[in-house]
mmCIF file of C-alpha atoms in Angstrom:
data_model
loop_
_atom_site.group_PDB
_atom_site.id
_atom_site.type_symbol
_atom_site.label_atom_id
_atom_site.label_comp_id
_atom_site.label_asym_id
_atom_site.label_seq_id
_atom_site.Cartn_x
_atom_site.Cartn_y
_atom_site.Cartn_z
ATOM 1 C CA GLN A 277 19.993 60.272 -7.807
ATOM 2 C CA VAL A 278 21.242 59.615 -11.333
ATOM 3 C CA THR A 279 19.238 57.219 -13.476
ATOM 4 C CA LEU A 280 19.214 56.376 -17.186
ATOM 5 C CA ARG A 281 16.722 54.275 -19.111
ATOM 6 C CA GLU A 282 16.886 53.064 -22.693
ATOM 7 C CA SER A 283 13.798 52.626 -24.829
ATOM 8 C CA GLY A 284 13.114 51.558 -28.377
ATOM 9 C CA PRO A 285 11.900 48.670 -30.506
ATOM 10 C CA ALA A 286 12.758 45.147 -29.445
ATOM 11 C CA LEU A 287 12.626 43.887 -33.018
ATOM 12 C CA VAL A 288 13.707 45.515 -36.254
ATOM 13 C CA LYS A 289 13.954 44.121 -39.760
ATOM 14 C CA PRO A 290 17.172 44.054 -41.776
ATOM 15 C CA THR A 291 17.848 47.321 -43.653
ATOM 16 C CA GLN A 292 15.559 49.284 -41.302
ATOM 17 C CA THR A 293 16.710 52.207 -39.182
ATOM 18 C CA LEU A 294 16.870 51.759 -35.409
ATOM 19 C CA THR A 295 16.018 54.665 -33.148
ATOM 20 C CA LEU A 296 16.822 54.378 -29.444
ATOM 21 C CA THR A 297 16.097 56.910 -26.737
ATOM 22 C CA CYS A 298 17.994 57.339 -23.486
ATOM 23 C CA THR A 299 15.934 59.193 -20.888
ATOM 24 C CA PHE A 300 17.885 60.327 -17.868
ATOM 25 C CA SER A 301 17.427 62.150 -14.576
ATOM 26 C CA GLY A 302 19.627 63.455 -11.804
ATOM 27 C CA PHE A 303 21.871 65.525 -14.050
ATOM 28 C CA SER A 304 21.581 67.950 -16.947
ATOM 29 C CA LEU A 305 23.236 67.714 -20.337
ATOM 30 C CA SER A 306 23.475 71.488 -20.358
ATOM 31 C CA THR A 307 25.954 71.326 -17.473
ATOM 32 C CA SER A 308 29.579 71.731 -18.501
ATOM 33 C CA GLY A 309 31.411 68.413 -18.553
ATOM 34 C CA MET A 310 28.356 66.190 -18.817
ATOM 35 C CA CYS A 311 28.176 63.669 -21.628
ATOM 36 C CA VAL A 312 26.168 60.577 -22.566
ATOM 37 C CA SER A 313 27.521 57.567 -24.421
ATOM 38 C CA TRP A 314 25.941 54.578 -26.126
ATOM 39 C CA ILE A 315 27.484 51.128 -25.814
ATOM 40 C CA ARG A 316 26.261 47.805 -27.158
ATOM 41 C CA GLN A 317 26.855 44.150 -26.404
ATOM 42 C CA PRO A 318 26.030 41.240 -28.728
ATOM 43 C CA PRO A 319 24.783 38.164 -26.894
ATOM 44 C CA GLY A 320 27.670 36.496 -25.070
ATOM 45 C CA LYS A 321 30.217 38.971 -26.410
ATOM 46 C CA ALA A 322 32.171 41.996 -25.270
ATOM 47 C CA LEU A 323 31.100 45.600 -24.867
ATOM 48 C CA GLU A 324 31.453 47.902 -27.860
ATOM 49 C CA TRP A 325 31.531 51.700 -27.538
ATOM 50 C CA LEU A 326 29.321 53.389 -30.139
ATOM 51 C CA ALA A 327 29.015 57.132 -29.675
ATOM 52 C CA ARG A 328 29.097 60.080 -27.298
ATOM 53 C CA ILE A 329 27.424 63.481 -27.155
ATOM 54 C CA ASP A 330 28.641 66.300 -24.947
ATOM 55 C CA TRP A 331 26.982 69.184 -23.140
ATOM 56 C CA ASP A 332 28.266 71.548 -25.869
ATOM 57 C CA ASP A 333 26.855 69.284 -28.635
ATOM 58 C CA ASP A 334 30.216 67.842 -29.650
ATOM 59 C CA LYS A 335 29.748 64.323 -31.005
ATOM 60 C CA TYR A 336 32.043 61.329 -31.355
ATOM 61 C CA TYR A 337 31.473 58.013 -33.107
ATOM 62 C CA SER A 338 32.853 54.509 -33.458
ATOM 63 C CA THR A 339 35.201 54.430 -36.431
ATOM 64 C CA SER A 340 33.631 51.313 -37.910
ATOM 65 C CA LEU A 341 30.034 52.491 -37.474
ATOM 66 C CA GLU A 342 30.213 56.256 -37.925
ATOM 67 C CA THR A 343 28.595 56.234 -41.361
ATOM 68 C CA ARG A 344 25.518 54.544 -39.863
ATOM 69 C CA LEU A 345 25.217 56.356 -36.520
ATOM 70 C CA THR A 346 23.716 59.672 -35.505
ATOM 71 C CA ILE A 347 23.555 60.853 -31.912
ATOM 72 C CA SER A 348 21.523 63.850 -30.793
ATOM 73 C CA LYS A 349 20.067 65.335 -27.641
ATOM 74 C CA ASP A 350 16.946 67.049 -26.442
ATOM 75 C CA THR A 351 18.111 68.893 -23.354
ATOM 76 C CA SER A 352 14.618 70.063 -22.425
ATOM 77 C CA LYS A 353 13.412 66.462 -22.264
ATOM 78 C CA ASN A 354 16.612 65.039 -20.734
ATOM 79 C CA GLN A 355 16.955 62.650 -23.637
ATOM 80 C CA VAL A 356 19.691 61.402 -25.940
ATOM 81 C CA ILE A 357 18.708 59.722 -29.184
ATOM 82 C CA LEU A 358 20.769 57.269 -31.201
ATOM 83 C CA THR A 359 19.864 56.256 -34.721
ATOM 84 C CA MET A 360 21.539 53.434 -36.588
ATOM 85 C CA THR A 361 20.747 52.924 -40.241
ATOM 86 C CA ASN A 362 20.755 49.791 -42.378
ATOM 87 C CA MET A 363 20.372 47.345 -39.518
ATOM 88 C CA ASP A 364 21.738 43.826 -39.945
ATOM 89 C CA PRO A 365 21.384 40.643 -37.863
ATOM 90 C CA VAL A 366 24.952 41.176 -36.575
ATOM 91 C CA ASP A 367 23.650 44.340 -34.876
ATOM 92 C CA THR A 368 21.548 42.203 -32.549
ATOM 93 C CA GLY A 369 22.402 42.850 -28.936
ATOM 94 C CA THR A 370 21.762 44.849 -25.795
ATOM 95 C CA TYR A 371 22.172 48.593 -26.179
ATOM 96 C CA PHE A 372 23.162 50.639 -23.130
ATOM 97 C CA CYS A 373 23.400 54.342 -22.509
ATOM 98 C CA ALA A 374 25.689 55.669 -19.806
ATOM 99 C CA ARG A 375 26.765 58.983 -18.315
ATOM 100 C CA TYR A 376 30.327 60.143 -18.840
ATOM 101 C CA THR A 377 31.969 62.877 -16.815
ATOM 102 C CA GLY A 378 35.532 62.923 -18.125
ATOM 103 C CA VAL A 379 37.741 61.788 -15.278
ATOM 104 C CA GLY A 380 34.950 59.614 -13.942
ATOM 105 C CA ALA A 381 34.525 57.444 -17.043
ATOM 106 C CA LEU A 382 31.104 55.810 -17.499
ATOM 107 C CA ASP A 383 29.814 56.120 -13.958
ATOM 108 C CA TYR A 384 26.068 55.466 -14.356
ATOM 109 C CA TRP A 385 24.444 53.039 -16.789
ATOM 110 C CA GLY A 386 20.936 52.251 -17.899
ATOM 111 C CA GLN A 387 19.724 48.670 -17.607
ATOM 112 C CA GLY A 388 20.000 48.177 -21.365
ATOM 113 C CA THR A 389 17.510 47.318 -24.056
ATOM 114 C CA LEU A 390 17.701 44.183 -26.200
ATOM 115 C CA VAL A 391 17.370 44.746 -29.919
ATOM 116 C CA THR A 392 16.926 41.796 -32.260
ATOM 117 C CA VAL A 393 17.410 42.217 -35.991
ATOM 118 C CA SER A 394 15.460 39.616 -37.905
ATOM 119 C CA SER A 395 13.084 39.376 -40.814
ATOM 120 C CA ASP B 884 41.750 52.662 -33.044
ATOM 121 C CA ILE B 885 43.485 51.707 -29.803
ATOM 122 C CA GLN B 886 43.271 47.975 -29.141
ATOM 123 C CA MET B 887 42.784 46.830 -25.561
ATOM 124 C CA THR B 888 43.915 43.286 -24.772
ATOM 125 C CA GLN B 889 42.960 41.621 -21.516
ATOM 126 C CA SER B 890 44.512 38.502 -20.050
ATOM 127 C CA PRO B 891 43.493 35.976 -19.156
ATOM 128 C CA SER B 892 40.163 35.613 -20.972
ATOM 129 C CA THR B 893 38.932 33.189 -18.331
ATOM 130 C CA LEU B 894 40.209 32.548 -14.838
ATOM 131 C CA SER B 895 39.154 29.627 -12.634
ATOM 132 C CA THR B 896 39.560 30.747 -9.072
ATOM 133 C CA SER B 897 38.318 30.229 -5.542
ATOM 134 C CA VAL B 898 36.874 32.335 -2.765
ATOM 135 C CA GLY B 899 39.710 33.945 -0.841
ATOM 136 C CA ASP B 900 42.151 33.914 -3.771
ATOM 137 C CA ARG B 901 44.125 36.963 -4.849
ATOM 138 C CA VAL B 902 43.255 37.710 -8.477
ATOM 139 C CA THR B 903 45.103 39.858 -10.984
ATOM 140 C CA ILE B 904 43.768 40.782 -14.421
ATOM 141 C CA THR B 905 45.980 42.527 -16.967
ATOM 142 C CA CYS B 906 44.970 45.007 -19.643
ATOM 143 C CA ARG B 907 47.362 46.190 -22.348
ATOM 144 C CA ALA B 908 46.782 49.108 -24.699
ATOM 145 C CA SER B 909 48.184 49.155 -28.230
ATOM 146 C CA GLN B 910 49.438 52.707 -27.620
ATOM 147 C CA THR B 911 49.878 54.904 -24.612
ATOM 148 C CA ILE B 912 46.717 56.083 -22.884
ATOM 149 C CA SER B 913 48.334 57.812 -19.895
ATOM 150 C CA SER B 914 46.072 56.862 -16.960
ATOM 151 C CA TRP B 915 42.769 57.132 -18.807
ATOM 152 C CA LEU B 916 41.653 53.622 -18.037
ATOM 153 C CA ALA B 917 38.543 52.323 -16.323
ATOM 154 C CA TRP B 918 37.570 48.897 -15.001
ATOM 155 C CA TYR B 919 33.995 47.601 -15.001
ATOM 156 C CA GLN B 920 32.339 44.558 -13.487
ATOM 157 C CA GLN B 921 29.418 42.922 -15.262
ATOM 158 C CA LYS B 922 27.172 40.159 -13.977
ATOM 159 C CA PRO B 923 24.883 38.160 -16.293
ATOM 160 C CA GLY B 924 21.858 40.125 -17.452
ATOM 161 C CA ARG B 925 23.064 43.296 -15.760
ATOM 162 C CA ALA B 926 24.623 46.547 -16.873
ATOM 163 C CA PRO B 927 28.339 47.024 -16.247
ATOM 164 C CA LYS B 928 29.317 48.685 -12.997
ATOM 165 C CA LEU B 929 32.219 51.113 -12.771
ATOM 166 C CA LEU B 930 34.830 49.927 -10.285
ATOM 167 C CA ILE B 931 37.894 52.045 -10.975
ATOM 168 C CA ASN B 932 38.550 55.164 -13.030
ATOM 169 C CA LYS B 933 41.767 56.915 -14.014
ATOM 170 C CA ALA B 934 43.585 53.597 -13.625
ATOM 171 C CA SER B 935 43.654 53.533 -9.826
ATOM 172 C CA SER B 936 40.830 55.639 -8.392
ATOM 173 C CA LEU B 937 38.270 53.491 -6.611
ATOM 174 C CA GLN B 938 34.693 54.446 -7.357
ATOM 175 C CA SER B 939 32.615 55.422 -4.327
ATOM 176 C CA GLY B 940 30.990 52.396 -2.696
ATOM 177 C CA VAL B 941 33.320 49.832 -4.283
ATOM 178 C CA PRO B 942 34.961 47.522 -1.722
ATOM 179 C CA SER B 943 38.599 48.208 -0.929
ATOM 180 C CA ARG B 944 39.607 44.677 -1.959
ATOM 181 C CA PHE B 945 39.518 46.035 -5.528
ATOM 182 C CA SER B 946 42.510 48.042 -6.668
ATOM 183 C CA GLY B 947 43.945 49.227 -9.965
ATOM 184 C CA SER B 948 47.401 50.213 -11.082
ATOM 185 C CA GLY B 949 49.425 51.076 -14.152
ATOM 186 C CA SER B 950 49.928 53.826 -16.673
ATOM 187 C CA GLY B 951 50.947 54.159 -20.282
ATOM 188 C CA THR B 952 50.104 50.806 -21.847
ATOM 189 C CA GLU B 953 50.076 48.279 -18.992
ATOM 190 C CA PHE B 954 47.371 48.107 -16.340
ATOM 191 C CA THR B 955 46.199 45.659 -13.709
ATOM 192 C CA LEU B 956 43.066 45.084 -11.690
ATOM 193 C CA THR B 957 43.636 43.223 -8.443
ATOM 194 C CA ILE B 958 41.089 41.668 -6.132
ATOM 195 C CA SER B 959 42.895 40.994 -2.877
ATOM 196 C CA SER B 960 40.571 38.299 -1.512
ATOM 197 C CA LEU B 961 37.880 37.054 -3.852
ATOM 198 C CA GLN B 962 34.349 37.028 -2.474
ATOM 199 C CA PRO B 963 31.409 35.000 -3.824
ATOM 200 C CA GLU B 964 29.794 38.118 -5.275
ATOM 201 C CA ASP B 965 32.937 38.875 -7.313
ATOM 202 C CA PHE B 966 32.393 36.042 -9.795
ATOM 203 C CA ALA B 967 31.603 38.093 -12.881
ATOM 204 C CA THR B 968 33.155 39.372 -16.097
ATOM 205 C CA TYR B 969 35.555 42.316 -15.915
ATOM 206 C CA TYR B 970 36.254 44.791 -18.708
ATOM 207 C CA CYS B 971 38.860 47.478 -19.104
ATOM 208 C CA GLN B 972 38.173 50.569 -21.214
ATOM 209 C CA GLN B 973 40.440 53.326 -22.457
ATOM 210 C CA TYR B 974 39.033 56.834 -22.620
ATOM 211 C CA ASN B 975 42.127 58.672 -23.740
ATOM 212 C CA THR B 976 41.504 58.642 -27.485
ATOM 213 C CA TYR B 977 38.387 58.395 -29.654
ATOM 214 C CA PRO B 978 36.902 56.007 -30.323
ATOM 215 C CA TYR B 979 36.923 54.747 -26.778
ATOM 216 C CA THR B 980 37.528 50.982 -26.743
ATOM 217 C CA PHE B 981 36.941 48.075 -24.394
ATOM 218 C CA GLY B 982 38.940 44.968 -23.762
ATOM 219 C CA GLN B 983 37.417 41.615 -24.641
ATOM 220 C CA GLY B 984 36.638 40.817 -21.024
ATOM 221 C CA THR B 985 37.915 38.449 -18.334
ATOM 222 C CA GLN B 986 35.457 35.975 -16.873
ATOM 223 C CA LEU B 987 36.067 34.780 -13.332
ATOM 224 C CA GLU B 988 34.800 31.243 -12.816
ATOM 225 C CA ILE B 989 34.459 29.200 -9.671
ATOM 226 C CA LYS B 990 37.136 26.513 -9.539
#
């Protein structure tokens, strides 16, 4: 059974760095073809793809956010970490992690974690 | 970046209706398109991958078609549990991008 769960602070101040952790089970990020993506959703708005990390440590980022994002993995802990620097109130939203298997798109999602950026 | 445009943005519809949602890509994405359903306060759920492949466990009233730049999601007979927001996503070219969503409302 595949599960993913996001964790991190619910509130961050402007200019701070956000660190989110995706802890997963039911698959391994050392298995060829396995990947994990981060996606976010501002309140009442559409989904926005942020980043992806692959089993071979290849990494891909949103064009508009790539200077602020870093994605990494700890295979031994079954975790993927996303950091986003210089947080702003417009970054407020629910952050999801999801598994990606190529052909299968984003087939399993975490429940999401709401991050509010406010002083 | 590839832009994904969904139409309509909102659709007022009734139980039993046949519903079609369109998604257009700003450049060709072959068949690397997925459809997701999202209900309020919930994570998106994958319905269809590779444009027309139904995800396991998804009812057969959902179907997808298209390739290149034009895609459709069809619900053959709308059920009460189908009132939700639907998103398309291309995963042909980085960065992967989503459409703006189509909200199905009860007429």
